PDB file of C-alpha atoms in Angstrom:
ATOM      1  CA  MET G   1      -2.577  18.287   7.310  1.00  0.00           C
ATOM      2  CA  GLU G   2      -3.201  17.983  11.014  1.00  0.00           C
ATOM      3  CA  ASN G   3      -2.249  15.145  13.107  1.00  0.00           C
ATOM      4  CA  PHE G   4      -3.599  11.549  12.995  1.00  0.00           C
ATOM      5  CA  LEU G   5      -6.761  11.780  14.554  1.00  0.00           C
ATOM      6  CA  ASP G   6      -7.729   9.239  16.820  1.00  0.00           C
ATOM      7  CA  TYR G   7     -11.335   8.443  17.866  1.00  0.00           C
ATOM      8  CA  ASP G   8     -11.289   9.954  21.678  1.00  0.00           C
ATOM      9  CA  GLY G   9     -10.370  13.041  20.310  1.00  0.00           C
ATOM     10  CA  VAL G  10     -12.345  13.273  17.169  1.00  0.00           C
ATOM     11  CA  THR G  11     -15.323  11.704  19.363  1.00  0.00           C
ATOM     12  CA  ASN G  12     -14.990  14.348  22.121  1.00  0.00           C
ATOM     13  CA  ARG G  13     -14.873  17.104  20.060  1.00  0.00           C
ATOM     14  CA  LEU G  14     -17.719  16.214  17.814  1.00  0.00           C
ATOM     15  CA  SER G  15     -19.676  16.321  21.382  1.00  0.00           C
ATOM     16  CA  GLN G  16     -18.439  19.655  22.332  1.00  0.00           C
ATOM     17  CA  GLN G  17     -20.039  20.907  18.631  1.00  0.00           C
ATOM     18  CA  GLY G  18     -23.250  19.255  19.578  1.00  0.00           C
ATOM     19  CA  VAL G  19     -23.151  16.682  17.086  1.00  0.00           C
ATOM     20  CA  LYS G  20     -24.670  13.703  18.900  1.00  0.00           C
ATOM     21  CA  VAL G  21     -22.437  10.579  16.863  1.00  0.00           C
ATOM     22  CA  ASP G  22     -19.342   9.276  17.780  1.00  0.00           C
ATOM     23  CA  ALA G  23     -16.120   9.419  15.737  1.00  0.00           C
ATOM     24  CA  ALA G  24     -16.714   5.520  14.763  1.00  0.00           C
ATOM     25  CA  GLU G  25     -20.183   6.280  13.022  1.00  0.00           C
ATOM     26  CA  ILE G  26     -18.702   9.410  11.143  1.00  0.00           C
ATOM     27  CA  HIS G  27     -16.022   7.668  10.117  1.00  0.00           C
ATOM     28  CA  GLY G  28     -17.932   4.703   9.111  1.00  0.00           C
ATOM     29  CA  ILE G  29     -20.156   6.711   6.717  1.00  0.00           C
ATOM     30  CA  LEU G  30     -17.521   8.380   5.115  1.00  0.00           C
ATOM     31  CA  CYS G  31     -15.636   5.194   4.080  1.00  0.00           C
ATOM     32  CA  GLY G  32     -19.095   3.922   2.919  1.00  0.00           C
ATOM     33  CA  MET G  33     -19.800   7.217   1.042  1.00  0.00           C
ATOM     34  CA  MET G  34     -16.288   7.310  -1.168  1.00  0.00           C
ATOM     35  CA  ALA G  35     -16.252   3.178  -0.825  1.00  0.00           C
ATOM     36  CA  GLY G  36     -19.769   3.334  -2.875  1.00  0.00           C
ATOM     37  CA  GLY G  37     -17.852   5.609  -5.354  1.00  0.00           C
ATOM     38  CA  MET G  38     -18.699   9.138  -4.002  1.00  0.00           C
ATOM     39  CA  SER G  39     -15.971  11.227  -6.084  1.00  0.00           C
ATOM     40  CA  ILE G  40     -13.277  12.997  -3.277  1.00  0.00           C
ATOM     41  CA  THR G  41     -13.827  15.938  -4.863  1.00  0.00           C
ATOM     42  CA  ASP G  42     -17.203  16.220  -4.643  1.00  0.00           C
ATOM     43  CA  GLN G  43     -18.022  18.772  -1.936  1.00  0.00           C
ATOM     44  CA  LYS G  44     -21.432  17.582  -1.071  1.00  0.00           C
ATOM     45  CA  TRP G  45     -20.696  14.751   1.202  1.00  0.00           C
ATOM     46  CA  LEU G  46     -20.754  17.159   4.343  1.00  0.00           C
ATOM     47  CA  ASP G  47     -23.987  18.327   3.588  1.00  0.00           C
ATOM     48  CA  ALA G  48     -24.923  14.155   3.381  1.00  0.00           C
ATOM     49  CA  LEU G  49     -23.274  14.043   7.042  1.00  0.00           C
ATOM     50  CA  SER G  50     -25.276  16.599   7.986  1.00  0.00           C
ATOM     51  CA  ASP G  51     -28.362  15.422   6.672  1.00  0.00           C
ATOM     52  CA  THR G  52     -27.879  11.688   8.490  1.00  0.00           C
ATOM     53  CA  THR G  53     -26.058  13.216  11.785  1.00  0.00           C
ATOM     54  CA  ASN G  54     -27.019  16.683  12.493  1.00  0.00           C
ATOM     55  CA  SER G  55     -31.151  16.457  11.619  1.00  0.00           C
ATOM     56  CA  GLY G  56     -29.868  18.319   8.630  1.00  0.00           C
ATOM     57  CA  ASP G  57     -28.359  21.237  10.442  1.00  0.00           C
ATOM     58  CA  PRO G  58     -25.139  22.501   9.061  1.00  0.00           C
ATOM     59  CA  PHE G  59     -22.019  22.159  11.498  1.00  0.00           C
ATOM     60  CA  ASN G  60     -20.609  25.301  12.963  1.00  0.00           C
ATOM     61  CA  GLN G  61     -16.733  25.900  11.908  1.00  0.00           C
ATOM     62  CA  GLU G  62     -14.814  24.322  14.113  1.00  0.00           C
ATOM     63  CA  ALA G  63     -16.801  20.826  13.514  1.00  0.00           C
ATOM     64  CA  GLU G  64     -16.446  21.420   9.860  1.00  0.00           C
ATOM     65  CA  GLN G  65     -12.861  21.610  10.159  1.00  0.00           C
ATOM     66  CA  LEU G  66     -12.416  18.589  12.155  1.00  0.00           C
ATOM     67  CA  LEU G  67     -14.517  16.496   9.626  1.00  0.00           C
ATOM     68  CA  THR G  68     -12.759  17.921   6.570  1.00  0.00           C
ATOM     69  CA  SER G  69      -9.432  16.570   8.419  1.00  0.00           C
ATOM     70  CA  LEU G  70     -11.184  13.845   8.988  1.00  0.00           C
ATOM     71  CA  PHE G  71     -12.631  13.496   5.554  1.00  0.00           C
ATOM     72  CA  ASN G  72      -8.649  14.166   4.275  1.00  0.00           C
ATOM     73  CA  GLN G  73      -6.963  11.672   6.388  1.00  0.00           C
ATOM     74  CA  THR G  74      -9.774   8.831   5.591  1.00  0.00           C
ATOM     75  CA  GLY G  75      -9.214   9.527   1.520  1.00  0.00           C
ATOM     76  CA  GLN G  76      -5.656   9.385   2.158  1.00  0.00           C
ATOM     77  CA  GLN G  77      -5.730   6.357   3.989  1.00  0.00           C
ATOM     78  CA  LEU G  78      -7.596   4.697   1.678  1.00  0.00           C
ATOM     79  CA  LEU G  79      -5.347   5.760  -1.658  1.00  0.00           C
ATOM     80  CA  GLU G  80      -2.548   4.715  -0.224  1.00  0.00           C
ATOM     81  CA  ALA G  81      -1.076   0.680  -0.699  1.00  0.00           C
ATOM     82  CA  GLU G  82      -0.082  -1.414   2.327  1.00  0.00           C
ATOM     83  CA  PHE G  83      -3.778  -1.599   3.277  1.00  0.00           C
ATOM     84  CA  ALA G  84      -3.617   1.656   5.309  1.00  0.00           C
ATOM     85  CA  LEU G  85      -6.780   2.194   6.090  1.00  0.00           C
ATOM     86  CA  GLN G  86      -7.096   2.731  10.339  1.00  0.00           C
ATOM     87  CA  LEU G  87     -11.008   1.912  11.636  1.00  0.00           C
ATOM     88  CA  MET G  88     -11.650   4.846  13.807  1.00  0.00           C
ATOM     89  CA  LEU G  89     -12.293   3.125  16.776  1.00  0.00           C
ATOM     90  CA  PRO G  90     -11.580   3.348  20.427  1.00  0.00           C
ATOM     91  CA  ASP G  91      -7.840   1.714  21.218  1.00  0.00           C
ATOM     92  CA  ASP G  92      -7.125  -1.621  23.087  1.00  0.00           C
ATOM     93  CA  LYS G  93      -7.401  -0.079  26.709  1.00  0.00           C
ATOM     94  CA  ALA G  94     -11.114   0.430  26.259  1.00  0.00           C
ATOM     95  CA  PRO G  95     -13.519  -2.331  27.588  1.00  0.00           C
ATOM     96  CA  ILE G  96     -14.167  -4.717  25.013  1.00  0.00           C
ATOM     97  CA  ASN G  97     -17.753  -4.380  24.699  1.00  0.00           C
ATOM     98  CA  ASP G  98     -17.257  -0.731  24.006  1.00  0.00           C
ATOM     99  CA  ARG G  99     -15.243  -1.213  20.866  1.00  0.00           C
ATOM    100  CA  GLY G 100     -17.500  -3.796  20.222  1.00  0.00           C
ATOM    101  CA  ALA G 101     -20.262  -1.327  20.155  1.00  0.00           C
ATOM    102  CA  ALA G 102     -18.004   1.083  18.363  1.00  0.00           C
ATOM    103  CA  LEU G 103     -17.470  -1.401  15.656  1.00  0.00           C
ATOM    104  CA  ILE G 104     -20.979  -1.786  15.297  1.00  0.00           C
ATOM    105  CA  SER G 105     -21.576   1.709  14.525  1.00  0.00           C
ATOM    106  CA  TRP G 106     -18.831   2.236  11.999  1.00  0.00           C
ATOM    107  CA  VAL G 107     -20.534  -0.819   9.908  1.00  0.00           C
ATOM    108  CA  GLN G 108     -23.824   0.854  10.160  1.00  0.00           C
ATOM    109  CA  GLY G 109     -22.535   3.911   9.372  1.00  0.00           C
ATOM    110  CA  PHE G 110     -20.617   2.434   6.501  1.00  0.00           C
ATOM    111  CA  MET G 111     -23.607   0.663   5.106  1.00  0.00           C
ATOM    112  CA  LEU G 112     -25.321   4.466   5.390  1.00  0.00           C
ATOM    113  CA  GLY G 113     -22.717   6.089   3.379  1.00  0.00           C
ATOM    114  CA  PHE G 114     -22.280   3.136   0.801  1.00  0.00           C
ATOM    115  CA  GLY G 115     -25.910   3.156   0.280  1.00  0.00           C
ATOM    116  CA  LEU G 116     -26.260   7.262  -0.478  1.00  0.00           C
ATOM    117  CA  TYR G 117     -23.824   6.344  -3.358  1.00  0.00           C
ATOM    118  CA  GLN G 118     -24.378   2.704  -4.360  1.00  0.00           C
ATOM    119  CA  GLN G 119     -27.732   1.990  -4.837  1.00  0.00           C
ATOM    120  CA  ASP G 120     -27.297  -0.687  -8.059  1.00  0.00           C
ATOM    121  CA  LEU G 121     -25.692  -4.278  -5.810  1.00  0.00           C
ATOM    122  CA  MET G 122     -26.521  -5.621  -8.943  1.00  0.00           C
ATOM    123  CA  GLN G 123     -23.392  -4.069 -10.848  1.00  0.00           C
ATOM    124  CA  CYS G 124     -21.185  -5.405  -7.846  1.00  0.00           C
ATOM    125  CA  SER G 125     -19.136  -8.490  -7.619  1.00  0.00           C
ATOM    126  CA  ASP G 126     -20.099 -10.980  -5.672  1.00  0.00           C
ATOM    127  CA  ASP G 127     -17.512 -10.462  -3.300  1.00  0.00           C
ATOM    128  CA  VAL G 128     -18.703  -7.022  -2.386  1.00  0.00           C
ATOM    129  CA  ARG G 129     -22.257  -8.514  -1.783  1.00  0.00           C
ATOM    130  CA  GLU G 130     -21.018 -10.751   0.123  1.00  0.00           C
ATOM    131  CA  ALA G 131     -19.214  -7.940   2.562  1.00  0.00           C
ATOM    132  CA  LEU G 132     -21.948  -6.118   2.767  1.00  0.00           C
ATOM    133  CA  GLN G 133     -24.711  -9.117   3.904  1.00  0.00           C
ATOM    134  CA  ASP G 134     -21.680  -9.394   6.470  1.00  0.00           C
ATOM    135  CA  PHE G 135     -22.026  -6.071   7.488  1.00  0.00           C
ATOM    136  CA  ALA G 136     -25.412  -6.407   7.952  1.00  0.00           C
ATOM    137  CA  ASP G 137     -24.653  -9.124  10.440  1.00  0.00           C
ATOM    138  CA  ILE G 138     -22.275  -7.746  12.203  1.00  0.00           C
ATOM    139  CA  ALA G 139     -24.518  -4.688  12.595  1.00  0.00           C
ATOM    140  CA  ARG G 140     -27.561  -6.645  14.119  1.00  0.00           C
ATOM    141  CA  MET G 141     -24.656  -8.127  16.731  1.00  0.00           C
ATOM    142  CA  GLU G 142     -26.069  -7.809  20.344  1.00  0.00           C
ATOM    143  CA  GLU G 143     -24.039 -10.389  22.621  1.00  0.00           C
ATOM    144  CA  PRO G 144     -21.834  -8.831  25.635  1.00  0.00           C
ATOM    145  CA  MET G 145     -18.914 -10.108  24.857  1.00  0.00           C
ATOM    146  CA  THR G 146     -16.455 -11.137  27.590  1.00  0.00           C
ATOM    147  CA  GLU G 147     -12.963  -9.754  28.457  1.00  0.00           C
ATOM    148  CA  ASP G 148     -10.562 -12.859  27.797  1.00  0.00           C
ATOM    149  CA  GLU G 149      -8.315 -13.561  25.412  1.00  0.00           C
ATOM    150  CA  GLU G 150     -10.515 -15.681  22.868  1.00  0.00           C
ATOM    151  CA  SER G 151     -12.752 -12.877  22.865  1.00  0.00           C
ATOM    152  CA  GLU G 152     -10.372 -10.079  21.769  1.00  0.00           C
ATOM    153  CA  ARG G 153      -8.482 -12.697  18.872  1.00  0.00           C
ATOM    154  CA  ALA G 154     -12.562 -12.809  17.509  1.00  0.00           C
ATOM    155  CA  LEU G 155     -13.076  -9.202  17.210  1.00  0.00           C
ATOM    156  CA  ASP G 156      -9.437  -8.254  16.344  1.00  0.00           C
ATOM    157  CA  GLU G 157     -10.446 -11.066  13.491  1.00  0.00           C
ATOM    158  CA  VAL G 158     -13.960  -9.276  12.907  1.00  0.00           C
ATOM    159  CA  ILE G 159     -12.666  -5.575  13.007  1.00  0.00           C
ATOM    160  CA  GLU G 160      -9.521  -6.880  10.208  1.00  0.00           C
ATOM    161  CA  TYR G 161     -12.192  -8.012   8.335  1.00  0.00           C
ATOM    162  CA  VAL G 162     -14.306  -5.117   8.074  1.00  0.00           C
ATOM    163  CA  LYS G 163     -11.161  -2.848   7.309  1.00  0.00           C
ATOM    164  CA  ILE G 164     -10.540  -5.578   4.152  1.00  0.00           C
ATOM    165  CA  SER G 165     -14.221  -5.380   3.030  1.00  0.00           C
ATOM    166  CA  ALA G 166     -13.983  -1.915   2.771  1.00  0.00           C
ATOM    167  CA  LEU G 167     -10.891  -1.928   1.325  1.00  0.00           C
ATOM    168  CA  LEU G 168     -12.560  -4.468  -1.269  1.00  0.00           C
ATOM    169  CA  CYS G 169     -15.422  -2.267  -1.810  1.00  0.00           C
ATOM    170  CA  TYR G 170     -13.611   0.940  -2.084  1.00  0.00           C
ATOM    171  CA  SER G 171     -10.837  -0.778  -4.688  1.00  0.00           C
ATOM    172  CA  GLU G 172     -13.753  -2.106  -7.046  1.00  0.00           C
ATOM    173  CA  LEU G 173     -16.553   1.270  -6.894  1.00  0.00           C
ATOM    174  CA  GLY G 174     -14.363   3.899  -5.448  1.00  0.00           C
ATOM    175  CA  GLN G 175     -13.154   6.659  -7.486  1.00  0.00           C
ATOM    176  CA  SER G 176      -9.079   6.903  -7.639  1.00  0.00           C
ATOM    177  CA  LEU G 177      -8.206  10.817  -6.797  1.00  0.00           C
ATOM    178  CA  LEU G 178      -6.032  10.506 -10.296  1.00  0.00           C
ATOM    179  CA  GLU G 179      -9.067  10.317 -12.195  1.00  0.00           C
ATOM    180  CA  ASP G 180     -10.915  13.022  -9.859  1.00  0.00           C
ATOM    181  CA  GLN G 181      -8.350  15.713 -10.089  1.00  0.00           C
ATOM    182  CA  PRO G 182      -8.671  18.695 -13.213  1.00  0.00           C
ATOM    183  CA  GLY G 183      -6.215  18.926 -15.067  1.00  0.00           C
ATOM    184  CA  LYS G 184      -4.347  15.735 -14.061  1.00  0.00           C
ATOM    185  CA  PRO G 185      -3.027  13.659 -17.134  1.00  0.00           C
ATOM    186  CA  SER G 186      -5.085  10.523 -17.260  1.00  0.00           C
ATOM    187  CA  VAL G 187      -3.136   7.034 -17.298  1.00  0.00           C
ATOM    188  CA  HIS G 188      -4.290   4.522 -19.533  1.00  0.00           C
TER     189      HIS G 188
END
């Protein structure tokens, strides 16, 4: 697999390929689709991304390769134990408001991707429904943050909450790769 992809690298490469959304939103959509129950072997994810982020136009080959690498990295992180998921956000050196805006984009992307694969929230646990309601609240945040320790701590706490909530959704509704592989023995 390609080296670990980061926010700046993915955002810049997408922009060079004419894709107008940033890495946070794309990563959020991918996580949301997987957490909403999309099969990891479902090859329609690229069409769904094209429809939601590229006006339905197919991605060129380089953008498709980048997105496939990001899809594979995301799936691997969701499958690993110990909360390996890393939200695709600017690093800690970026201004706090840029990181906050990227988190909002990630959450909006997650909700979009989740909604593509999970429309029946009645089958979800109360915890998942509460997390999605919190995501809706986060997606509407508009207040600028000040560059101070308290704001940094608050943003870090929200990022950690979003990460844990996304993993909760995936653990409840996502499909395990073990269930998803043809010809693999099933464990019951």
